CSV table of C-alpha atoms in Angstrom, one decimal:
chain,number,residue,atom,x,y,z
A,1,UNK,CA,-33.7,45.3,14.6
A,2,UNK,CA,-34.4,49.1,14.4
A,3,UNK,CA,-35.4,51.2,17.3
A,4,UNK,CA,-37.5,54.3,16.8
A,5,UNK,CA,-37.8,56.7,19.7
A,6,UNK,CA,-39.7,60.0,19.6
A,7,UNK,CA,-40.3,62.6,22.3
A,8,UNK,CA,-42.7,65.5,22.2
A,9,UNK,CA,-43.1,68.6,24.4
A,10,UNK,CA,-46.6,69.9,24.0
A,11,UNK,CA,-48.0,73.4,24.0
A,12,UNK,CA,-49.8,74.6,27.1
A,13,UNK,CA,-53.0,75.1,25.0
A,14,UNK,CA,-53.8,74.0,21.4
A,15,UNK,CA,-56.7,72.8,19.4
A,16,UNK,CA,-59.1,74.0,22.0
A,17,UNK,CA,-57.7,71.9,24.8
A,18,UNK,CA,-55.0,72.0,27.5
A,19,UNK,CA,-51.7,70.1,27.5
A,20,UNK,CA,-53.0,67.2,29.6
A,21,UNK,CA,-56.1,66.6,27.4
A,22,UNK,CA,-54.0,66.8,24.2
A,23,UNK,CA,-51.5,64.4,25.7
A,24,UNK,CA,-54.2,61.8,26.4
A,25,UNK,CA,-55.7,62.2,22.9
A,26,UNK,CA,-52.2,62.0,21.3
A,27,UNK,CA,-51.5,58.8,23.2
A,28,UNK,CA,-54.8,57.2,22.1
A,29,UNK,CA,-54.0,58.1,18.5
A,30,UNK,CA,-50.5,56.7,18.7
A,31,UNK,CA,-51.8,53.5,20.4
A,32,UNK,CA,-54.1,53.1,17.4
A,33,UNK,CA,-51.0,52.7,15.2
A,34,UNK,CA,-49.5,49.9,17.3
A,35,UNK,CA,-50.4,47.1,14.9
A,36,UNK,CA,-50.9,48.8,11.5
A,37,UNK,CA,-48.0,47.1,9.7
A,38,UNK,CA,-46.2,43.8,10.0
A,39,UNK,CA,-42.8,44.1,11.5
A,40,UNK,CA,-43.7,46.1,14.6
A,41,UNK,CA,-42.0,44.3,17.4
A,42,UNK,CA,-42.7,46.7,20.3
A,43,UNK,CA,-44.8,49.9,20.4
A,44,UNK,CA,-45.2,51.8,23.6
A,45,UNK,CA,-46.6,55.4,23.8
A,46,UNK,CA,-46.3,56.8,27.3
A,47,UNK,CA,-47.2,60.1,29.1
A,48,UNK,CA,-45.0,61.9,31.6
A,49,UNK,CA,-45.9,60.6,35.1
A,50,UNK,CA,-46.3,62.8,38.1
A,51,UNK,CA,-43.5,62.4,40.6
A,52,UNK,CA,-41.0,61.1,38.1
A,53,UNK,CA,-38.6,63.3,36.2
A,54,UNK,CA,-39.6,64.2,32.7
A,55,UNK,CA,-38.6,66.9,30.3
A,56,UNK,CA,-41.0,65.8,27.6
A,57,UNK,CA,-44.7,65.1,27.8
A,58,UNK,CA,-45.1,62.1,25.4
A,59,UNK,CA,-42.7,59.5,24.4
A,60,UNK,CA,-43.0,56.8,21.8
A,61,UNK,CA,-40.6,53.8,22.2
A,62,UNK,CA,-40.9,51.4,19.3
A,63,UNK,CA,-38.9,48.5,17.7
A,64,UNK,CA,-39.2,47.3,14.1
A,65,UNK,CA,-37.8,44.3,12.4
A,66,UNK,CA,-35.9,46.6,10.0
A,67,UNK,CA,-35.9,49.8,8.0
A,68,UNK,CA,-38.6,48.4,5.6
A,69,UNK,CA,-41.0,47.9,8.5
A,70,UNK,CA,-40.3,51.4,9.9
A,71,UNK,CA,-40.8,53.0,6.6
A,72,UNK,CA,-44.1,51.1,6.1
A,73,UNK,CA,-45.2,52.5,9.5
A,74,UNK,CA,-44.1,56.0,8.7
A,75,UNK,CA,-45.9,56.0,5.3
A,76,UNK,CA,-49.0,54.2,6.5
A,77,UNK,CA,-52.2,56.2,6.0
A,78,UNK,CA,-53.3,55.8,9.6
A,79,UNK,CA,-50.0,57.1,10.8
A,80,UNK,CA,-50.0,60.0,8.3
A,81,UNK,CA,-53.5,60.9,9.4
A,82,UNK,CA,-52.5,61.7,13.0
A,83,UNK,CA,-49.6,63.9,12.0
A,84,UNK,CA,-51.6,67.2,11.6
A,85,UNK,CA,-53.0,66.9,15.1
A,86,UNK,CA,-49.6,66.2,16.6
A,87,UNK,CA,-48.0,69.0,14.6
A,88,UNK,CA,-50.6,71.4,15.9
A,89,UNK,CA,-50.2,70.6,19.6
A,90,UNK,CA,-46.4,70.0,19.8
A,91,UNK,CA,-43.9,72.6,20.9
A,92,UNK,CA,-40.8,70.4,20.3
A,93,UNK,CA,-40.0,67.0,18.9
A,94,UNK,CA,-36.9,64.9,19.2
A,95,UNK,CA,-36.4,61.6,17.4
A,96,UNK,CA,-33.7,59.0,17.2
A,97,UNK,CA,-33.6,55.8,15.1
A,98,UNK,CA,-30.8,53.2,15.6
A,99,UNK,CA,-30.0,49.6,14.8
A,100,UNK,CA,-29.2,47.0,17.3
């Protein structure tokens, strides 16, 4: 199994909206990718929650059956289509993939 974890810190204002509105839109776009390819075992996009410690605004925690499934997700047209919006609103991005 391959885990794919990505964290984004968003700009205060981008694409005509504030950080909170962009985070909500980003989560909805990510949620739309949850079942786009076979081999996605778990797919959870979450927003920082008030009252809990968070240094990033949006986190994607996902698990794939293997590298082929992850690559199919990364290259899928629906995933590729959301990248320009995310790129425009993000300030920072961190990613880690690892096998278990």
